[in-house]
Short mmCIF file of C-alpha atoms and ligand atoms in Angstrom, two decimals:
data_model
loop_
_atom_site.label_atom_id
_atom_site.label_comp_id
_atom_site.label_asym_id
_atom_site.label_seq_id
_atom_site.Cartn_x
_atom_site.Cartn_y
_atom_site.Cartn_z
CA MET A 1 30.43 79.30 3.84
CA ASN A 2 26.98 77.42 2.78
CA ILE A 3 26.34 73.81 3.57
CA HIS A 4 26.40 71.98 0.36
CA SER A 5 22.53 71.77 -0.37
CA ASP A 6 22.38 68.31 -0.73
CA PHE A 7 23.26 67.78 3.04
CA LEU A 8 20.35 69.97 4.09
CA ASN A 9 18.22 66.64 3.36
CA PRO A 10 18.91 64.25 6.19
CA LYS A 11 19.18 60.96 4.42
CA GLU A 12 21.86 62.49 2.31
CA ALA A 13 23.82 63.85 5.23
CA LEU A 14 23.29 60.42 6.51
CA LYS A 15 25.56 59.07 3.78
CA LEU A 16 28.51 61.03 4.96
CA TYR A 17 28.77 57.96 7.57
CA ASP A 18 29.00 55.46 4.50
CA LEU A 19 32.41 57.06 3.29
CA ASP A 20 35.75 55.85 4.85
CA ILE A 21 37.21 57.86 7.47
CA PHE A 22 40.18 59.23 5.07
CA THR A 23 37.74 60.66 2.45
CA LEU A 24 35.55 62.11 5.04
CA GLY A 25 38.53 63.66 7.29
CA LYS A 26 40.05 64.86 3.89
CA MET A 27 36.55 66.85 3.29
CA ALA A 28 36.33 68.35 6.84
CA ASP A 29 39.99 69.33 6.78
CA THR A 30 39.80 71.12 3.84
CA ILE A 31 37.11 73.36 5.53
CA ARG A 32 39.12 73.68 8.65
CA GLN A 33 42.42 74.36 6.60
CA LYS A 34 40.61 77.12 4.81
CA TYR A 35 39.26 78.82 8.06
CA PHE A 36 42.50 78.54 10.09
CA GLY A 37 45.13 76.66 8.38
CA LYS A 38 47.06 74.81 10.84
CA LYS A 39 46.08 76.51 14.18
CA VAL A 40 44.88 74.88 16.92
CA PHE A 41 42.95 76.93 19.47
CA PHE A 42 42.87 76.80 23.32
CA ASN A 43 42.43 78.88 26.08
CA SER A 44 43.63 79.68 29.72
CA ASN A 45 40.16 78.86 31.56
CA ALA A 46 38.83 77.58 34.91
CA HIS A 47 35.43 75.55 35.81
CA ILE A 48 33.78 76.47 38.95
CA ASN A 49 30.68 74.13 39.64
CA PRO A 50 28.77 75.88 42.59
CA THR A 51 26.61 72.74 43.42
CA ASN A 52 26.02 69.39 42.59
CA GLU A 53 22.45 69.17 44.08
CA CYS A 54 20.10 69.00 41.26
CA SER A 55 16.34 68.67 41.42
CA ASP A 56 16.24 67.00 37.70
CA PHE A 57 17.63 63.50 37.15
CA CYS A 58 19.34 62.94 33.91
CA ARG A 59 20.35 59.26 33.36
CA PHE A 60 23.74 60.15 31.80
CA CYS A 61 25.22 62.35 34.54
CA GLY A 62 27.44 61.29 37.27
CA PHE A 63 28.23 64.59 38.75
CA SER A 64 25.00 65.51 40.19
CA VAL A 65 24.52 64.07 43.73
CA HIS A 66 22.55 60.57 43.45
CA ARG A 67 22.90 56.85 44.93
CA LYS A 68 26.09 56.53 42.82
CA ASN A 69 27.73 59.87 43.90
CA PRO A 70 26.37 60.38 47.79
CA ASN A 71 28.37 63.71 48.24
CA PRO A 72 26.25 66.81 47.97
CA TYR A 73 28.02 70.12 47.97
CA THR A 74 26.84 73.82 47.35
CA LEU A 75 29.38 76.42 47.45
CA SER A 76 28.48 79.86 49.28
CA LYS A 77 28.97 83.15 47.54
CA GLU A 78 32.41 83.62 49.25
CA GLU A 79 33.55 80.16 48.36
CA VAL A 80 32.87 81.20 44.65
CA LEU A 81 35.04 84.11 44.97
CA ILE A 82 37.69 82.57 46.84
CA ARG A 83 37.85 79.89 43.92
CA ALA A 84 37.67 82.36 41.65
CA LYS A 85 40.56 84.54 42.98
CA LYS A 86 43.10 81.31 42.77
CA ALA A 87 41.99 80.33 39.30
CA ILE A 88 42.97 83.77 37.99
CA HIS A 89 45.77 84.03 39.90
CA LEU A 90 46.72 80.63 38.18
CA GLY A 91 46.26 82.41 35.34
CA ALA A 92 42.78 81.69 34.07
CA LEU A 93 41.25 84.50 31.65
CA GLU A 94 37.73 82.77 31.62
CA LEU A 95 35.41 81.51 34.40
CA HIS A 96 33.13 78.62 33.07
CA ILE A 97 30.43 78.58 35.63
CA VAL A 98 28.04 76.03 35.64
CA GLY A 99 26.33 73.61 38.03
CA ALA A 100 23.04 71.43 38.83
CA HIS A 101 19.49 72.52 39.26
CA ASN A 102 19.14 73.48 42.69
CA PRO A 103 16.45 75.32 44.40
CA LYS A 104 18.93 76.62 47.24
CA LEU A 105 20.73 78.89 44.70
CA ASN A 106 18.11 81.37 43.19
CA LEU A 107 18.48 83.57 40.25
CA LYS A 108 19.18 86.59 42.87
CA TRP A 109 22.07 84.29 44.33
CA TYR A 110 23.86 83.69 40.71
CA LEU A 111 23.31 87.47 39.71
CA GLU A 112 24.87 88.59 42.89
CA VAL A 113 27.98 86.04 42.20
CA PHE A 114 28.11 87.25 38.89
CA GLU A 115 28.39 90.89 39.92
CA ALA A 116 30.75 90.40 42.65
CA LEU A 117 33.18 88.65 40.40
CA LYS A 118 33.01 91.46 37.54
CA GLN A 119 33.37 94.05 40.39
CA ALA A 120 36.69 91.94 41.90
CA PHE A 121 38.01 90.93 38.54
CA PRO A 122 36.78 93.36 35.89
CA SER A 123 38.60 91.91 32.82
CA ILE A 124 37.72 88.11 33.46
CA HIS A 125 35.19 86.76 30.73
CA LEU A 126 32.11 85.24 32.35
CA LYS A 127 31.09 82.26 30.30
CA ALA A 128 28.07 81.09 32.70
CA LEU A 129 24.85 79.01 33.12
CA THR A 130 23.81 76.57 30.31
CA ALA A 131 20.25 77.08 28.71
CA ALA A 132 18.89 74.37 30.60
CA GLU A 133 19.91 76.29 33.78
CA VAL A 134 18.58 79.58 32.77
CA ASN A 135 15.32 77.70 32.01
CA TYR A 136 15.44 76.34 35.39
CA LEU A 137 16.05 79.69 36.98
CA ALA A 138 13.08 81.16 35.00
CA LYS A 139 10.75 78.57 35.99
CA ILE A 140 11.55 78.54 40.00
CA THR A 141 11.48 82.51 39.59
CA GLY A 142 8.27 82.81 37.93
CA ILE A 143 9.69 84.64 34.92
CA THR A 144 10.62 84.12 31.15
CA TYR A 145 13.99 82.80 30.03
CA GLN A 146 14.23 86.11 28.12
CA GLU A 147 13.70 88.07 31.46
CA VAL A 148 16.66 85.96 33.11
CA LEU A 149 18.82 86.28 30.12
CA GLU A 150 18.87 89.96 30.40
CA SER A 151 19.34 89.94 34.01
CA MET A 152 22.67 88.11 33.00
CA ALA A 153 23.94 90.34 30.73
CA LYS A 154 23.37 93.21 33.05
CA ALA A 155 25.06 91.34 36.01
CA GLY A 156 28.27 90.83 33.56
CA VAL A 157 27.70 87.53 32.29
CA ASP A 158 29.81 87.45 28.80
CA SER A 159 28.81 84.30 26.74
CA MET A 160 26.81 81.11 27.55
CA PRO A 161 28.34 77.75 27.37
CA GLY A 162 26.84 75.19 25.14
CA GLY A 163 25.62 72.45 27.84
CA GLY A 164 22.23 71.05 28.19
CA ALA A 165 21.85 70.49 24.32
CA GLU A 166 22.51 66.79 25.00
CA ILE A 167 20.44 65.23 21.99
CA PHE A 168 17.75 67.24 20.49
CA ASP A 169 15.59 64.17 19.26
CA GLU A 170 12.50 64.50 21.77
CA LYS A 171 12.30 60.73 22.16
CA ILE A 172 16.02 59.95 23.20
CA ARG A 173 15.88 63.43 25.02
CA GLU A 174 12.64 62.33 27.10
CA TYR A 175 14.53 58.96 28.06
CA ILE A 176 18.03 60.44 28.94
CA CYS A 177 17.04 63.68 30.33
CA LYS A 178 13.30 63.75 31.35
CA GLY A 179 12.02 67.18 32.57
CA LYS A 180 15.24 69.08 31.26
CA VAL A 181 14.68 71.98 28.76
CA ASP A 182 13.08 70.88 25.94
CA SER A 183 15.07 71.26 22.49
CA LYS A 184 12.99 74.12 20.92
CA THR A 185 13.31 76.10 23.70
CA TRP A 186 17.16 75.17 24.31
CA LEU A 187 17.59 76.79 20.73
CA ALA A 188 14.91 79.67 21.39
CA THR A 189 17.25 80.47 24.55
CA HIS A 190 20.43 80.86 22.87
CA SER A 191 18.67 82.84 19.82
CA PHE A 192 17.50 85.36 22.31
CA TRP A 193 20.78 85.47 24.01
CA HIS A 194 22.44 86.17 20.20
CA SER A 195 19.73 89.12 19.71
CA LEU A 196 21.32 90.55 22.84
CA GLY A 197 24.67 90.76 20.84
CA LYS A 198 26.05 88.11 22.61
CA LYS A 199 27.86 84.63 21.73
CA SER A 200 27.37 81.03 22.67
CA ASN A 201 28.55 77.54 22.15
CA ALA A 202 26.57 74.42 21.45
CA THR A 203 27.05 70.76 22.30
CA MET A 204 25.80 67.45 21.38
CA LEU A 205 26.31 64.21 23.90
CA PHE A 206 26.69 61.35 21.78
CA GLY A 207 27.87 57.77 21.88
CA HIS A 208 25.10 56.56 24.26
CA ILE A 209 21.69 55.20 22.98
CA GLU A 210 21.24 57.91 19.99
CA SER A 211 21.58 56.54 16.44
CA ARG A 212 23.64 58.36 13.67
CA GLU A 213 20.15 59.55 12.56
CA HIS A 214 19.89 61.52 15.71
CA ARG A 215 23.34 63.22 15.37
CA ILE A 216 22.61 63.96 12.21
CA ASP A 217 19.28 65.73 12.89
CA HIS A 218 21.10 67.53 15.86
CA LEU A 219 23.44 68.97 13.79
CA LEU A 220 20.79 70.23 11.00
CA ARG A 221 18.99 71.60 13.80
CA LEU A 222 21.96 73.78 14.80
CA TYR A 223 22.64 74.47 11.12
CA HIS A 224 19.19 76.14 10.71
CA GLN A 225 19.56 78.05 14.24
CA GLN A 226 22.85 79.65 13.38
CA GLU A 227 21.34 80.55 10.15
CA ASP A 228 18.77 82.47 12.03
CA SER A 229 20.53 83.87 15.00
CA GLY A 230 24.14 83.63 13.81
CA GLY A 231 26.04 83.81 17.54
CA PHE A 232 27.46 80.31 18.13
CA ASN A 233 31.07 80.25 18.31
CA ALA A 234 31.95 76.77 18.68
CA PHE A 235 30.40 73.46 18.39
CA ILE A 236 31.55 70.69 20.56
CA PRO A 237 30.62 67.15 20.32
CA LEU A 238 30.81 65.46 23.73
CA VAL A 239 31.79 61.99 23.81
CA TYR A 240 29.43 59.94 26.56
CA GLN A 241 31.52 58.96 29.66
CA LYS A 242 30.00 55.85 31.04
CA GLU A 243 30.84 55.53 34.68
CA ASN A 244 28.55 56.10 37.94
CA ASN A 245 25.48 56.95 35.85
CA PHE A 246 22.26 55.48 35.10
CA LEU A 247 22.34 54.84 31.35
CA GLN A 248 22.71 51.26 30.18
CA VAL A 249 25.05 51.59 26.78
CA LYS A 250 25.55 48.54 24.90
CA ASP A 251 28.01 49.64 22.04
CA PHE A 252 30.21 52.61 22.93
CA PRO A 253 31.68 54.21 19.77
CA SER A 254 34.83 53.40 18.22
CA GLY A 255 37.66 56.00 17.79
CA GLN A 256 36.71 56.11 14.14
CA GLU A 257 33.26 56.65 14.98
CA ILE A 258 34.18 59.47 16.98
CA LEU A 259 36.34 61.18 14.31
CA LYS A 260 33.79 60.52 11.56
CA THR A 261 31.00 62.38 13.84
CA ILE A 262 33.52 65.23 14.30
CA ALA A 263 34.32 65.14 10.52
CA ILE A 264 30.79 65.38 9.81
CA ALA A 265 30.17 68.10 12.23
CA ARG A 266 32.70 70.29 10.47
CA ILE A 267 30.82 69.53 6.92
CA LEU A 268 27.25 70.25 8.29
CA LEU A 269 28.45 73.36 10.49
CA PRO A 270 30.10 75.41 7.60
CA ASN A 271 28.47 78.35 9.49
CA ILE A 272 29.73 77.75 12.82
CA PRO A 273 33.39 79.16 13.21
CA HIS A 274 34.86 76.67 15.66
CA ILE A 275 34.64 72.71 16.29
CA LYS A 276 36.01 72.03 19.71
CA ALA A 277 37.28 68.61 20.26
CA TYR A 278 37.27 68.79 24.04
CA TRP A 279 40.12 66.96 25.41
CA ALA A 280 38.21 66.21 28.67
CA THR A 281 36.02 63.94 26.81
CA LEU A 282 38.27 62.65 23.96
CA GLY A 283 41.31 62.07 26.12
CA ILE A 284 44.29 64.52 24.63
CA ASN A 285 45.51 62.15 22.17
CA LEU A 286 42.13 61.63 20.25
CA ALA A 287 41.68 65.37 20.80
CA ILE A 288 45.03 66.02 18.92
CA VAL A 289 44.13 63.59 16.25
CA ALA A 290 40.66 65.13 15.67
CA GLN A 291 42.67 68.32 14.62
CA GLU A 292 43.13 66.46 11.28
CA PHE A 293 39.34 65.71 11.18
CA GLY A 294 37.90 68.93 11.07
CA ALA A 295 38.30 70.19 14.84
CA ASP A 296 40.08 73.29 15.25
CA ASP A 297 40.07 73.87 18.89
CA ILE A 298 40.74 71.66 22.18
CA ASP A 299 39.46 73.82 25.02
CA GLY A 300 41.58 75.08 27.65
CA THR A 301 43.38 74.34 30.95
CA ILE A 302 40.40 73.81 32.87
CA GLN A 303 41.97 73.75 36.32
CA LYS A 304 39.47 71.47 38.10
CA GLU A 305 36.98 69.55 36.09
CA ALA A 306 33.96 68.02 37.67
CA ILE A 307 31.38 66.81 35.20
CA GLN A 308 33.05 64.48 32.74
CA SER A 309 35.52 63.17 35.18
CA ALA A 310 32.52 62.25 37.67
CA SER A 311 31.72 59.86 34.87
CA GLY A 312 35.25 58.36 34.50
CA SER A 313 37.20 60.84 32.45
CA LYS A 314 40.71 61.47 33.50
CA SER A 315 40.13 65.27 33.40
CA ALA A 316 39.72 66.17 37.06
CA ASN A 317 42.80 68.13 37.58
CA GLY A 318 43.01 69.94 34.10
CA ILE A 319 45.98 69.93 32.11
CA LEU A 320 48.82 72.34 32.15
CA LYS A 321 49.27 75.11 29.47
CA ASP A 322 52.75 73.93 28.72
CA GLU A 323 51.49 70.32 28.01
CA LEU A 324 48.66 71.70 25.72
CA VAL A 325 51.17 73.61 23.85
CA ALA A 326 54.01 70.80 23.46
CA GLN A 327 50.81 68.36 22.43
CA ILE A 328 49.67 70.80 19.55
CA ILE A 329 53.35 71.64 18.57
CA ASN A 330 54.40 67.93 18.48
CA ALA A 331 51.76 66.87 16.31
CA GLY A 332 52.70 69.35 13.69
CA PHE A 333 50.39 72.36 14.36
CA ILE A 334 50.40 75.78 15.60
CA ALA A 335 49.27 76.42 18.91
CA VAL A 336 47.19 79.71 19.46
CA GLU A 337 46.30 80.80 22.87
CA ARG A 338 42.79 82.52 22.37
CA ASP A 339 40.28 84.40 24.74
CA SER A 340 37.01 83.37 24.81
CA LEU A 341 35.79 85.14 21.73
CA TYR A 342 38.53 83.61 19.74
CA ASN A 343 40.81 86.82 19.72
CA GLU A 344 44.49 85.57 19.47
CA VAL A 345 46.47 86.20 22.74
CA LYS A 346 49.57 84.13 22.09
CA VAL A 347 50.96 82.45 18.83
CA TYR A 348 53.64 79.67 19.96
O1 V47 B 1 25.60 69.23 29.25
C1 V47 B 1 27.01 65.05 31.46
C2 V47 B 1 27.87 66.55 29.45
C3 V47 B 1 27.66 68.92 29.49
C4 V47 B 1 28.23 63.53 30.89
O2 V47 B 1 30.66 75.50 25.93
C5 V47 B 1 28.51 64.44 30.09
O3 V47 B 1 32.65 75.99 25.94
C6 V47 B 1 29.91 63.00 28.79
O4 V47 B 1 28.54 71.71 28.13
N1 V47 B 1 29.72 62.00 29.55
C7 V47 B 1 28.21 70.05 30.23
N2 V47 B 1 29.52 64.21 28.86
C8 V47 B 1 29.81 70.38 29.71
C9 V47 B 1 29.65 71.36 28.61
C10 V47 B 1 31.01 72.14 28.05
C11 V47 B 1 32.21 71.41 28.27
C12 V47 B 1 33.13 72.36 27.77
C13 V47 B 1 33.05 73.60 26.96
C14 V47 B 1 31.76 73.98 26.97
C15 V47 B 1 31.67 75.33 25.95
C16 V47 B 1 30.62 73.33 27.41
O5 V47 B 1 28.50 67.67 30.36
C17 V47 B 1 26.35 68.52 29.93
C18 V47 B 1 26.45 66.99 29.41
O6 V47 B 1 26.04 67.06 27.92
N3 V47 B 1 27.90 65.66 30.60
N4 V47 B 1 27.34 63.97 31.76
C19 V47 B 1 28.88 62.28 30.58
N5 V47 B 1 28.82 60.96 31.43
#
């Protein structure tokens, strides 16, 4: 489905925010229902974050080690393998492996971990390394991001998560995460990954110092990238969590603003199949309500969540599959467990 041509003009797209929430919700829900009816997708996944020691500094981050979070850690390969074994024993079908920019963990370290994981657990889906991490590893190794991506694919990485996109607007990006991969390279990295026949996700961190204009700009850049390379499976609007970090934010978004942003994402990204209302940044209640406003996915069980919970979200211990299913069904939807590529595993 194509975007309505008026909305390719950022000024016109911005006017969507002026609509009342019900009109906007209805527009988004029409697309959502056309694609997926009343299905809400989730998966059985687990996060593994090998390190929180980061040589970059992002003002919004409460996960990496700094004066508000003085507990550094770096896992050994064996520890990653032990965590993976436990996670798979608890039912995880996907391992989401992302961490910090730590020079102690070089590309060779990651590739050996991926190979060992695939050897020990051949059917596990490895979703690993954000475009920011890929570019950091390219820099410290002295090779291109294309070479890093090719080596990841060879070592068994199945897909890439959507992290590190933050906000594409260069000025805001410079302030909130100076030194991180620039917006063009973030997009080019995903584009090359797609050219290898692989899928990935895209995120947007919002609700901090960015404006509605910046969000629209971010969504339209993603729309154009998807027209070119076509490999994004899901878009994930991440709501900024405010504790233990260094962003001074005056106005946090209301529930209405969050739902409007999710609905606008559905309307402006008709070429990205799924809109994920990530329960770890929305809370489970709003994540379920978001399913009426264009979202069709809620993410998964996670098991141990470290990034959002470091900044105040109540997601540290994940969520049980039974609870996810009950919440989805009680809201009048069909709960569908999916694999990482959105093949249906079980319809409840
Ligand atoms: O890029 C960091 C964000 C992201 C905060 O691809 C914060 O399926 C809110 O990308 N408040 C990493 N967000 C997480 C991520 C993700 C999560 C779930 C699923 C997928 C997927 C990807 O977390 C970072 C950054 O934008 N983040 N700090 C914060 N204070």
